[in-house]
mmCIF file of C-alpha atoms and ligand atoms in Angstrom:
data_model
loop_
_atom_site.group_PDB
_atom_site.id
_atom_site.type_symbol
_atom_site.label_atom_id
_atom_site.label_comp_id
_atom_site.label_asym_id
_atom_site.label_seq_id
_atom_site.Cartn_x
_atom_site.Cartn_y
_atom_site.Cartn_z
ATOM 1 C CA MET C 175 -0.058 0.075 0.014
ATOM 2 C CA ASP C 176 1.109 3.420 -0.785
ATOM 3 C CA LEU C 177 2.106 5.731 2.342
ATOM 4 C CA LYS C 178 1.334 9.615 1.341
ATOM 5 C CA ILE C 179 3.499 12.149 3.358
ATOM 6 C CA THR C 180 2.506 15.678 3.947
ATOM 7 C CA LYS C 181 4.604 17.409 6.413
ATOM 8 C CA VAL C 182 3.782 20.494 8.684
ATOM 9 C CA LYS C 183 4.736 23.990 7.597
ATOM 10 C CA THR C 184 5.492 25.185 10.913
ATOM 11 C CA PRO C 185 6.519 22.898 13.489
ATOM 12 C CA LYS C 186 5.547 23.095 16.921
ATOM 13 C CA GLU C 187 7.727 24.525 19.706
ATOM 14 C CA LEU C 188 9.221 21.267 21.562
ATOM 15 C CA PRO C 189 8.460 20.898 25.163
ATOM 16 C CA ASP C 190 11.077 21.032 27.903
ATOM 17 C CA ASP C 191 12.158 17.441 28.541
ATOM 18 C CA SER C 192 12.701 18.063 32.277
ATOM 19 C CA LYS C 193 8.812 18.916 32.500
ATOM 20 C CA LEU C 194 6.940 16.207 30.728
ATOM 21 C CA GLY C 195 3.888 14.687 32.200
ATOM 22 C CA PHE C 196 2.065 12.039 30.382
ATOM 23 C CA GLY C 197 -0.077 12.042 27.484
ATOM 24 C CA GLN C 198 -0.638 16.138 27.505
ATOM 25 C CA VAL C 199 1.486 17.053 24.570
ATOM 26 C CA PHE C 200 1.375 15.493 21.128
ATOM 27 C CA SER C 201 4.078 15.773 18.204
ATOM 28 C CA ASP C 202 3.891 17.546 14.675
ATOM 29 C CA HIS C 203 2.561 14.443 12.873
ATOM 30 C CA MET C 204 0.109 11.846 12.885
ATOM 31 C CA PHE C 205 -0.757 8.786 10.655
ATOM 32 C CA ASN C 206 -4.297 8.191 9.420
ATOM 33 C CA MET C 207 -5.847 5.358 7.477
ATOM 34 C CA ASP C 208 -9.325 4.573 6.355
ATOM 35 C CA TYR C 209 -11.398 1.408 5.920
ATOM 36 C CA ASN C 210 -14.620 0.621 3.900
ATOM 37 C CA PRO C 211 -16.029 -2.748 2.944
ATOM 38 C CA GLU C 212 -15.180 -1.550 -1.116
ATOM 39 C CA GLN C 213 -11.473 -0.571 -0.446
ATOM 40 C CA GLY C 214 -10.623 -2.251 2.716
ATOM 41 C CA TRP C 215 -7.957 -0.401 4.395
ATOM 42 C CA HIS C 216 -6.732 2.470 2.397
ATOM 43 C CA ASN C 217 -5.665 6.176 1.975
ATOM 44 C CA ALA C 218 -2.591 5.435 4.301
ATOM 45 C CA ARG C 219 -1.057 9.030 5.011
ATOM 46 C CA ILE C 220 1.348 10.844 7.269
ATOM 47 C CA GLU C 221 -0.096 14.127 8.002
ATOM 48 C CA PRO C 222 0.034 17.164 10.292
ATOM 49 C CA TYR C 223 -1.691 16.488 13.543
ATOM 50 C CA ALA C 224 -5.212 17.563 13.404
ATOM 51 C CA SER C 225 -8.599 17.002 14.751
ATOM 52 C CA ILE C 226 -10.845 14.442 13.710
ATOM 53 C CA VAL C 227 -14.202 15.943 12.419
ATOM 54 C CA MET C 228 -17.373 13.765 13.305
ATOM 55 C CA ASP C 229 -21.141 13.592 12.722
ATOM 56 C CA PRO C 230 -22.534 13.385 15.858
ATOM 57 C CA ALA C 231 -24.227 10.355 15.197
ATOM 58 C CA THR C 232 -20.741 8.359 14.526
ATOM 59 C CA MET C 233 -21.089 5.145 16.153
ATOM 60 C CA VAL C 234 -17.847 5.197 17.955
ATOM 61 C CA LEU C 235 -19.475 8.192 20.098
ATOM 62 C CA HIS C 236 -22.518 6.095 21.059
ATOM 63 C CA TYR C 237 -21.509 2.369 21.063
ATOM 64 C CA GLY C 238 -17.635 2.615 21.690
ATOM 65 C CA GLN C 239 -16.776 0.135 18.910
ATOM 66 C CA ALA C 240 -13.071 1.223 19.082
ATOM 67 C CA VAL C 241 -9.708 -0.700 19.973
ATOM 68 C CA PHE C 242 -6.413 1.056 20.957
ATOM 69 C CA GLU C 243 -2.775 0.172 21.673
ATOM 70 C CA GLY C 244 0.245 1.638 23.935
ATOM 71 C CA LEU C 245 3.780 1.562 23.424
ATOM 72 C CA LYS C 246 7.053 3.595 23.748
ATOM 73 C CA VAL C 247 9.792 4.879 21.686
ATOM 74 C CA TYR C 248 13.349 5.183 23.683
ATOM 75 C CA ARG C 249 16.427 7.216 22.659
ATOM 76 C CA ALA C 250 19.068 4.718 23.637
ATOM 77 C CA SER C 251 22.282 5.661 25.439
ATOM 78 C CA ASN C 252 24.305 5.353 21.990
ATOM 79 C CA GLY C 253 21.807 7.855 20.444
ATOM 80 C CA LYS C 254 19.644 5.072 18.575
ATOM 81 C CA ILE C 255 15.931 5.462 18.527
ATOM 82 C CA GLN C 256 14.181 2.146 19.209
ATOM 83 C CA LEU C 257 10.832 0.063 19.892
ATOM 84 C CA PHE C 258 10.365 -2.468 22.414
ATOM 85 C CA ARG C 259 8.454 -5.688 21.113
ATOM 86 C CA PRO C 260 6.193 -3.630 18.799
ATOM 87 C CA ASP C 261 5.292 -6.953 16.868
ATOM 88 C CA ARG C 262 3.445 -7.739 20.186
ATOM 89 C CA ASN C 263 1.614 -4.733 20.370
ATOM 90 C CA MET C 264 0.539 -4.864 16.379
ATOM 91 C CA ALA C 265 -0.651 -8.676 17.133
ATOM 92 C CA ARG C 266 -2.574 -7.531 20.141
ATOM 93 C CA PHE C 267 -4.303 -4.813 18.333
ATOM 94 C CA ASN C 268 -5.610 -7.267 15.835
ATOM 95 C CA ARG C 269 -6.931 -9.695 18.741
ATOM 96 C CA SER C 270 -8.466 -6.730 20.307
ATOM 97 C CA ALA C 271 -10.074 -5.661 17.000
ATOM 98 C CA ARG C 272 -11.493 -9.225 16.225
ATOM 99 C CA LEU C 273 -13.207 -8.897 19.666
ATOM 100 C CA VAL C 274 -15.054 -6.039 19.036
ATOM 101 C CA CYS C 275 -15.632 -6.902 15.038
ATOM 102 C CA ILE C 276 -13.351 -4.452 13.904
ATOM 103 C CA PRO C 277 -11.449 -5.513 10.512
ATOM 104 C CA GLU C 278 -8.089 -6.730 10.789
ATOM 105 C CA ILE C 279 -4.765 -4.529 9.959
ATOM 106 C CA ASP C 280 -1.795 -5.557 8.065
ATOM 107 C CA GLU C 281 0.680 -5.911 11.090
ATOM 108 C CA ALA C 282 3.721 -5.483 8.942
ATOM 109 C CA PHE C 283 2.456 -2.556 7.213
ATOM 110 C CA ILE C 284 1.284 -0.424 10.274
ATOM 111 C CA LEU C 285 4.467 -1.199 11.918
ATOM 112 C CA HIS C 286 6.500 0.054 8.839
ATOM 113 C CA THR C 287 4.160 3.246 8.812
ATOM 114 C CA LEU C 288 4.791 3.585 12.553
ATOM 115 C CA LYS C 289 8.692 3.675 12.072
ATOM 116 C CA LYS C 290 8.178 6.226 9.382
ATOM 117 C CA LEU C 291 5.879 8.430 11.514
ATOM 118 C CA ILE C 292 8.521 7.989 14.521
ATOM 119 C CA SER C 293 11.616 9.011 12.084
ATOM 120 C CA ILE C 294 9.748 12.194 10.637
ATOM 121 C CA ASP C 295 9.000 13.052 14.315
ATOM 122 C CA LYS C 296 12.336 11.929 15.981
ATOM 123 C CA GLU C 297 13.237 15.232 17.558
ATOM 124 C CA TRP C 298 10.215 14.621 19.466
ATOM 125 C CA VAL C 299 12.007 11.431 21.366
ATOM 126 C CA PRO C 300 12.646 13.209 24.589
ATOM 127 C CA ARG C 301 16.399 12.969 25.901
ATOM 128 C CA ALA C 302 16.138 13.208 29.751
ATOM 129 C CA PRO C 303 16.590 9.953 31.695
ATOM 130 C CA GLU C 304 13.725 7.644 31.739
ATOM 131 C CA THR C 305 11.689 9.655 29.278
ATOM 132 C CA SER C 306 10.300 8.179 26.133
ATOM 133 C CA LEU C 307 7.876 8.947 23.177
ATOM 134 C CA TYR C 308 4.620 7.241 23.833
ATOM 135 C CA VAL C 309 2.713 5.764 20.802
ATOM 136 C CA ARG C 310 -1.164 5.586 20.722
ATOM 137 C CA PRO C 311 -2.485 3.539 17.790
ATOM 138 C CA THR C 312 -6.287 3.508 17.949
ATOM 139 C CA ILE C 313 -9.165 2.536 15.563
ATOM 140 C CA VAL C 314 -12.688 3.780 15.766
ATOM 141 C CA ALA C 315 -16.009 3.121 14.090
ATOM 142 C CA MET C 316 -16.868 6.147 11.788
ATOM 143 C CA ASP C 317 -20.539 5.111 10.467
ATOM 144 C CA SER C 318 -23.152 7.943 10.740
ATOM 145 C CA PHE C 319 -25.695 5.719 12.404
ATOM 146 C CA LEU C 320 -27.677 5.232 15.318
ATOM 147 C CA GLY C 321 -28.319 1.379 15.956
ATOM 148 C CA VAL C 322 -26.030 -1.440 17.354
ATOM 149 C CA ARG C 323 -24.267 -3.238 14.925
ATOM 150 C CA PRO C 324 -20.727 -3.152 13.605
ATOM 151 C CA SER C 325 -20.066 -0.270 11.845
ATOM 152 C CA ASN C 326 -19.090 -0.415 8.054
ATOM 153 C CA THR C 327 -16.313 2.217 8.181
ATOM 154 C CA TYR C 328 -13.179 2.994 10.612
ATOM 155 C CA ARG C 329 -10.433 5.178 10.802
ATOM 156 C CA LEU C 330 -7.232 4.156 12.058
ATOM 157 C CA PHE C 331 -4.932 6.870 13.668
ATOM 158 C CA ILE C 332 -1.518 6.782 15.373
ATOM 159 C CA ILE C 333 -0.419 9.877 17.743
ATOM 160 C CA LEU C 334 2.822 10.476 19.420
ATOM 161 C CA SER C 335 3.136 11.930 22.787
ATOM 162 C CA PRO C 336 6.563 12.931 24.769
ATOM 163 C CA VAL C 337 6.264 11.434 28.206
ATOM 164 C CA GLY C 338 8.256 12.059 31.271
ATOM 165 C CA ALA C 339 9.763 9.711 33.860
ATOM 166 C CA TYR C 340 7.008 7.847 35.515
ATOM 167 C CA TYR C 341 9.028 7.974 38.751
ATOM 168 C CA PRO C 342 10.695 11.360 38.974
ATOM 169 C CA GLU C 343 11.541 11.106 42.663
ATOM 170 C CA GLY C 344 12.776 7.431 42.461
ATOM 171 C CA PHE C 345 10.701 4.015 42.259
ATOM 172 C CA ASN C 346 7.601 4.555 44.260
ATOM 173 C CA PRO C 347 5.268 1.971 45.871
ATOM 174 C CA VAL C 348 1.775 2.331 46.023
ATOM 175 C CA LYS C 349 -1.565 1.688 48.435
ATOM 176 C CA ILE C 350 -4.032 -0.418 46.455
ATOM 177 C CA TRP C 351 -7.832 -1.225 47.398
ATOM 178 C CA VAL C 352 -9.067 -4.493 46.738
ATOM 179 C CA THR C 353 -12.598 -4.293 45.621
ATOM 180 C CA ASP C 354 -15.548 -7.158 46.076
ATOM 181 C CA LYS C 355 -18.098 -4.711 45.119
ATOM 182 C CA TYR C 356 -17.073 -3.578 41.560
ATOM 183 C CA VAL C 357 -15.995 -5.612 38.621
ATOM 184 C CA ARG C 358 -14.004 -4.762 35.748
ATOM 185 C CA ALA C 359 -14.630 -7.660 32.945
ATOM 186 C CA VAL C 360 -15.985 -10.915 33.027
ATOM 187 C CA ARG C 361 -14.871 -14.151 31.464
ATOM 188 C CA GLY C 362 -16.434 -14.325 27.901
ATOM 189 C CA GLY C 363 -16.462 -10.433 27.931
ATOM 190 C CA LEU C 364 -14.174 -8.011 26.681
ATOM 191 C CA GLY C 365 -11.466 -8.037 29.342
ATOM 192 C CA GLU C 366 -8.938 -9.167 27.076
ATOM 193 C CA ALA C 367 -9.161 -6.516 24.500
ATOM 194 C CA LYS C 368 -7.522 -3.047 24.811
ATOM 195 C CA THR C 369 -10.885 -1.562 24.190
ATOM 196 C CA PRO C 370 -12.485 1.643 25.860
ATOM 197 C CA ALA C 371 -15.447 0.059 27.456
ATOM 198 C CA ASN C 372 -12.969 -1.664 29.890
ATOM 199 C CA TYR C 373 -11.704 1.745 31.107
ATOM 200 C CA ALA C 374 -15.127 3.319 31.373
ATOM 201 C CA ALA C 375 -16.018 0.316 33.421
ATOM 202 C CA SER C 376 -12.951 0.861 35.723
ATOM 203 C CA LEU C 377 -13.639 4.570 36.464
ATOM 204 C CA TYR C 378 -16.236 4.446 39.315
ATOM 205 C CA ALA C 379 -14.202 1.989 41.348
ATOM 206 C CA ALA C 380 -11.197 4.160 40.838
ATOM 207 C CA GLU C 381 -12.790 7.228 42.127
ATOM 208 C CA VAL C 382 -14.082 5.198 45.303
ATOM 209 C CA ALA C 383 -10.575 4.102 45.885
ATOM 210 C CA THR C 384 -8.932 7.411 45.245
ATOM 211 C CA LYS C 385 -11.410 8.985 47.970
ATOM 212 C CA ALA C 386 -10.237 6.393 50.575
ATOM 213 C CA GLY C 387 -6.787 7.427 49.841
ATOM 214 C CA TYR C 388 -5.736 4.645 47.664
ATOM 215 C CA SER C 389 -3.808 4.967 44.161
ATOM 216 C CA GLN C 390 -5.285 1.940 42.205
ATOM 217 C CA VAL C 391 -8.024 -1.029 42.480
ATOM 218 C CA LEU C 392 -7.314 -4.417 42.697
ATOM 219 C CA TRP C 393 -9.628 -6.455 40.671
ATOM 220 C CA LEU C 394 -11.366 -9.627 41.835
ATOM 221 C CA ASP C 395 -12.841 -12.069 39.096
ATOM 222 C CA ALA C 396 -16.339 -11.086 38.376
ATOM 223 C CA VAL C 397 -17.883 -14.445 39.039
ATOM 224 C CA GLU C 398 -16.909 -15.530 42.479
ATOM 225 C CA GLN C 399 -15.068 -12.464 43.493
ATOM 226 C CA ARG C 400 -12.086 -14.366 44.830
ATOM 227 C CA TYR C 401 -9.573 -14.753 42.271
ATOM 228 C CA ILE C 402 -7.171 -11.936 41.462
ATOM 229 C CA GLU C 403 -7.105 -10.499 38.422
ATOM 230 C CA GLU C 404 -5.484 -7.129 37.522
ATOM 231 C CA VAL C 405 -4.346 -4.114 39.268
ATOM 232 C CA GLY C 406 -5.762 -0.809 37.892
ATOM 233 C CA THR C 407 -4.614 -1.000 34.092
ATOM 234 C CA MET C 408 -1.786 -3.077 34.833
ATOM 235 C CA ASN C 409 -1.165 -7.016 35.211
ATOM 236 C CA ILE C 410 -0.366 -8.265 39.043
ATOM 237 C CA LEU C 411 2.374 -10.335 40.058
ATOM 238 C CA PHE C 412 3.387 -11.837 43.446
ATOM 239 C CA VAL C 413 6.469 -13.253 45.112
ATOM 240 C CA ILE C 414 5.639 -15.764 47.460
ATOM 241 C CA ASN C 415 8.540 -17.939 49.056
ATOM 242 C CA GLY C 416 10.743 -16.850 46.112
ATOM 243 C CA GLU C 417 8.050 -17.874 43.567
ATOM 244 C CA LEU C 418 6.802 -15.424 41.068
ATOM 245 C CA ILE C 419 2.855 -16.148 40.759
ATOM 246 C CA THR C 420 0.703 -14.381 38.602
ATOM 247 C CA PRO C 421 -2.988 -14.997 37.300
ATOM 248 C CA PRO C 422 -3.190 -16.945 33.827
ATOM 249 C CA LEU C 423 -4.634 -15.334 30.586
ATOM 250 C CA GLY C 424 -7.919 -16.759 31.313
ATOM 251 C CA GLY C 425 -9.915 -14.369 29.017
ATOM 252 C CA SER C 426 -10.879 -11.508 31.340
ATOM 253 C CA ILE C 427 -7.367 -9.837 31.582
ATOM 254 C CA LEU C 428 -4.998 -8.088 29.131
ATOM 255 C CA HIS C 429 -2.150 -10.018 27.538
ATOM 256 C CA GLY C 430 0.608 -7.689 28.772
ATOM 257 C CA ILE C 431 3.689 -7.431 27.050
ATOM 258 C CA THR C 432 5.714 -6.174 30.046
ATOM 259 C CA ARG C 433 3.806 -9.226 32.127
ATOM 260 C CA ASP C 434 5.327 -11.585 29.254
ATOM 261 C CA SER C 435 8.878 -9.811 29.478
ATOM 262 C CA ILE C 436 8.790 -10.429 33.124
ATOM 263 C CA LEU C 437 7.908 -13.896 32.915
ATOM 264 C CA THR C 438 10.656 -14.648 30.232
ATOM 265 C CA LEU C 439 13.351 -13.010 32.466
ATOM 266 C CA ALA C 440 12.263 -15.205 35.519
ATOM 267 C CA ARG C 441 12.695 -18.250 33.573
ATOM 268 C CA HIS C 442 15.832 -17.020 32.107
ATOM 269 C CA TRP C 443 17.234 -16.464 35.582
ATOM 270 C CA ASN C 444 15.888 -19.781 36.780
ATOM 271 C CA ILE C 445 13.444 -17.799 39.359
ATOM 272 C CA PRO C 446 10.188 -20.345 39.794
ATOM 273 C CA VAL C 447 7.312 -18.926 37.920
ATOM 274 C CA SER C 448 3.684 -20.172 38.024
ATOM 275 C CA GLU C 449 0.932 -18.846 36.071
ATOM 276 C CA ARG C 450 -1.955 -19.945 38.178
ATOM 277 C CA ARG C 451 -5.267 -18.661 39.428
ATOM 278 C CA ILE C 452 -4.698 -17.299 42.996
ATOM 279 C CA THR C 453 -7.366 -16.137 45.663
ATOM 280 C CA ILE C 454 -7.396 -12.954 47.999
ATOM 281 C CA ASP C 455 -7.890 -15.517 50.564
ATOM 282 C CA GLU C 456 -4.476 -17.135 49.917
ATOM 283 C CA VAL C 457 -2.889 -14.075 49.551
ATOM 284 C CA LEU C 458 -4.129 -13.020 53.070
ATOM 285 C CA ALA C 459 -2.785 -16.509 54.510
ATOM 286 C CA PHE C 460 0.559 -15.947 52.716
ATOM 287 C CA HIS C 461 0.781 -12.594 54.464
ATOM 288 C CA LYS C 462 -0.144 -13.931 57.762
ATOM 289 C CA ASP C 463 2.477 -16.754 57.748
ATOM 290 C CA GLY C 464 5.393 -14.486 56.350
ATOM 291 C CA SER C 465 5.778 -15.887 52.930
ATOM 292 C CA LEU C 466 4.396 -13.099 51.079
ATOM 293 C CA GLN C 467 7.439 -11.205 50.032
ATOM 294 C CA GLU C 468 6.481 -8.569 47.337
ATOM 295 C CA ILE C 469 3.394 -7.584 45.079
ATOM 296 C CA PHE C 470 3.664 -5.345 41.730
ATOM 297 C CA GLY C 471 1.852 -4.340 38.837
ATOM 298 C CA SER C 472 3.269 -4.343 35.229
ATOM 299 C CA GLY C 473 2.459 -2.076 32.237
ATOM 300 C CA THR C 474 4.174 -0.136 29.518
ATOM 301 C CA ALA C 475 3.552 3.074 31.427
ATOM 302 C CA ALA C 476 5.406 2.272 34.585
ATOM 303 C CA VAL C 477 7.188 -0.887 33.838
ATOM 304 C CA ILE C 478 6.900 -2.023 37.398
ATOM 305 C CA SER C 479 4.624 -0.627 40.142
ATOM 306 C CA PRO C 480 5.480 -1.790 43.545
ATOM 307 C CA VAL C 481 2.589 -2.251 46.032
ATOM 308 C CA SER C 482 3.037 -1.446 49.765
ATOM 309 C CA HIS C 483 -0.062 -1.599 51.109
ATOM 310 C CA LEU C 484 -3.275 -3.585 50.425
ATOM 311 C CA ALA C 485 -6.500 -2.881 51.778
ATOM 312 C CA TRP C 486 -9.088 -5.552 51.882
ATOM 313 C CA GLN C 487 -12.523 -5.334 53.871
ATOM 314 C CA ASP C 488 -11.358 -3.768 57.191
ATOM 315 C CA GLN C 489 -7.788 -4.883 57.140
ATOM 316 C CA VAL C 490 -4.726 -3.114 55.570
ATOM 317 C CA LEU C 491 -2.006 -5.357 54.807
ATOM 318 C CA THR C 492 1.722 -3.719 54.589
ATOM 319 C CA VAL C 493 3.604 -5.924 52.052
ATOM 320 C CA GLY C 494 7.090 -6.980 53.048
ATOM 321 C CA ASP C 495 8.641 -3.896 54.622
ATOM 322 C CA GLY C 496 6.534 -1.506 52.668
ATOM 323 C CA ARG C 497 9.448 -0.565 50.401
ATOM 324 C CA VAL C 498 10.395 -1.731 46.821
ATOM 325 C CA GLY C 499 11.487 -5.238 47.069
ATOM 326 C CA PRO C 500 14.595 -6.846 45.383
ATOM 327 C CA MET C 501 12.754 -8.995 42.627
ATOM 328 C CA ALA C 502 10.632 -5.590 41.528
ATOM 329 C CA GLN C 503 13.939 -3.461 41.624
ATOM 330 C CA ARG C 504 15.515 -6.268 39.484
ATOM 331 C CA PHE C 505 12.889 -6.768 36.862
ATOM 332 C CA TYR C 506 12.571 -2.864 36.615
ATOM 333 C CA GLU C 507 16.223 -2.383 36.211
ATOM 334 C CA ALA C 508 16.500 -5.291 33.521
ATOM 335 C CA ILE C 509 13.581 -4.256 31.511
ATOM 336 C CA THR C 510 14.335 -0.514 31.358
ATOM 337 C CA GLY C 511 17.974 -1.416 30.722
ATOM 338 C CA ILE C 512 17.265 -3.380 27.593
ATOM 339 C CA GLN C 513 14.708 -0.520 26.566
ATOM 340 C CA TYR C 514 17.282 2.399 27.086
ATOM 341 C CA GLY C 515 20.220 -0.039 25.434
ATOM 342 C CA ARG C 516 22.070 -0.068 28.796
ATOM 343 C CA ALA C 517 22.011 -3.711 28.821
ATOM 344 C CA GLU C 518 22.409 -6.605 26.192
ATOM 345 C CA ASP C 519 18.948 -7.583 24.493
ATOM 346 C CA PRO C 520 19.260 -11.483 24.822
ATOM 347 C CA PHE C 521 15.592 -12.105 23.444
ATOM 348 C CA GLY C 522 15.993 -9.852 20.484
ATOM 349 C CA TRP C 523 13.404 -7.393 21.905
ATOM 350 C CA ILE C 524 14.617 -4.283 20.651
ATOM 351 C CA VAL C 525 13.375 -2.879 16.935
ATOM 352 C CA PRO C 526 15.110 -0.088 15.596
ATOM 353 C CA VAL C 527 13.324 2.928 14.193
ATOM 354 C CA ASP C 528 15.943 3.485 11.096
HETATM 355 C C1 PLP R 879 -2.315 -2.459 28.396
HETATM 356 C C2 PLP R 879 -2.939 -3.089 29.646
HETATM 357 C C3 PLP R 879 -1.995 -3.654 30.738
HETATM 358 C C4 PLP R 879 -0.377 -3.985 30.386
HETATM 359 O O1 PLP R 879 -0.013 -4.420 29.129
HETATM 360 P P1 PLP R 879 1.464 -3.787 28.598
HETATM 361 O O2 PLP R 879 1.634 -4.512 27.219
HETATM 362 O O3 PLP R 879 2.420 -4.578 29.799
HETATM 363 O O4 PLP R 879 1.335 -2.403 28.561
HETATM 364 C C5 PLP R 879 -2.437 -4.453 31.517
HETATM 365 N N1 PLP R 879 -3.937 -4.522 31.841
HETATM 366 C C6 PLP R 879 -4.589 -3.651 31.242
HETATM 367 C C7 PLP R 879 -5.996 -3.526 31.701
HETATM 368 C C8 PLP R 879 -4.161 -2.877 29.959
HETATM 369 O O5 PLP R 879 -4.834 -2.106 29.428
#
C-alpha cells in the first residue's frame, strides 16, 4: 500500500524534557488510514496532527466500538531510537479488533508506517533520563448511524506524545484497594481487549479508591469475586516464598507485554514461575505466615509498580517492609536497561526505528 506524506509547514515548539507529564502534548504529525468494505484499509497517510471531525451520530461516540494500543519509543544511550517488542502490540491490536468486530490490519504495514512516522518526528523523542515518546494507535467506528451493529467504516490513527519519567523522585510503591463490590470484566466478555469499555467500567471503582486514599484498584474475578485478576490497568505479580506467581491469561485480563517480558526474564534467571489462579484469601494467608514477599503491577507506562499496602475489607496489609522489593527492582532495571540500550538484548526485543 502507498503511504502519502504531508509535512507541517511550521513545526510546534518542542516541550522541555524535564517538565514532561503523561499524554499531555502531541508531536507534529500523525498517521491516518480509512476502511470501507469496497476498498478495505486504504488512504494511508502521514500528515500534520489535526482534529478528527465527526458527525454527532458517529457510531464510536455512542456504542464504543474502538480499540487501541500503547507502546513507547526510547532514545538509547548510544543515540539510537528504538521500540520494544512492537510486533506484540500489533498482534494484540488485531486480537482486540477481532473481539469487537473491527476489520484486521496488516501488522507489518502498520509497523512500517509507525517507524516512518517516528523517524519524521524523531526530534520529539525526549532525551532526559527515563523519558520516552508514547505511541497510541487507535481504531474507531466511523459510520454515522444510530443502532447497534458493527460499523462498516473505520478510521485508524496513530499519535505520539513525549512523556516524562514515571518515577521522577525514584521508584515509588503504591497503596491499593481490593474491591469485592465492583468488577472490571467477566470471562467471555471484553477483558482481554484493549477497548474503551473496559476503562469506562473501571472509573467508578477507581474514584471510590482515590477517595479512600488508595491509588489503584485490585480487581477480583467477576464470577466468584475471589480470584485476583489485575491492578488498575496493569497486570499483577506476587512473590511468595521466592516463587513468582501471576494469574493466567484466562480471557478476562489483558495479555500484557511487560508481564510476558517479566515471565521470560524470570525463567531465564531460573526463578520459579507459576501462572495460576490465586485467591485473595490465599494472599491473606501467605501474608499472615510471612511468605508473601512482594506484590507489583506491570505495564508499559510504569514498567513495574510496586505495592506497599493492600486494603481488603477492614484490614490493611503491609507488603514486605512496605518498601520496593528486590525482585521488583531487578525486573525494573533489567527491562528499562534493555529498552534504553544500557543492557544486552538477549531475546531480540529491540526494534530499531531507522
Ligand atoms: C495495557 C494494559 C496492560 C499492560 O499491558 P502492557 O503490554 O504491559 O503495557 C494490563 N492491563 C490492562 C487492563 C491494560 O490495558
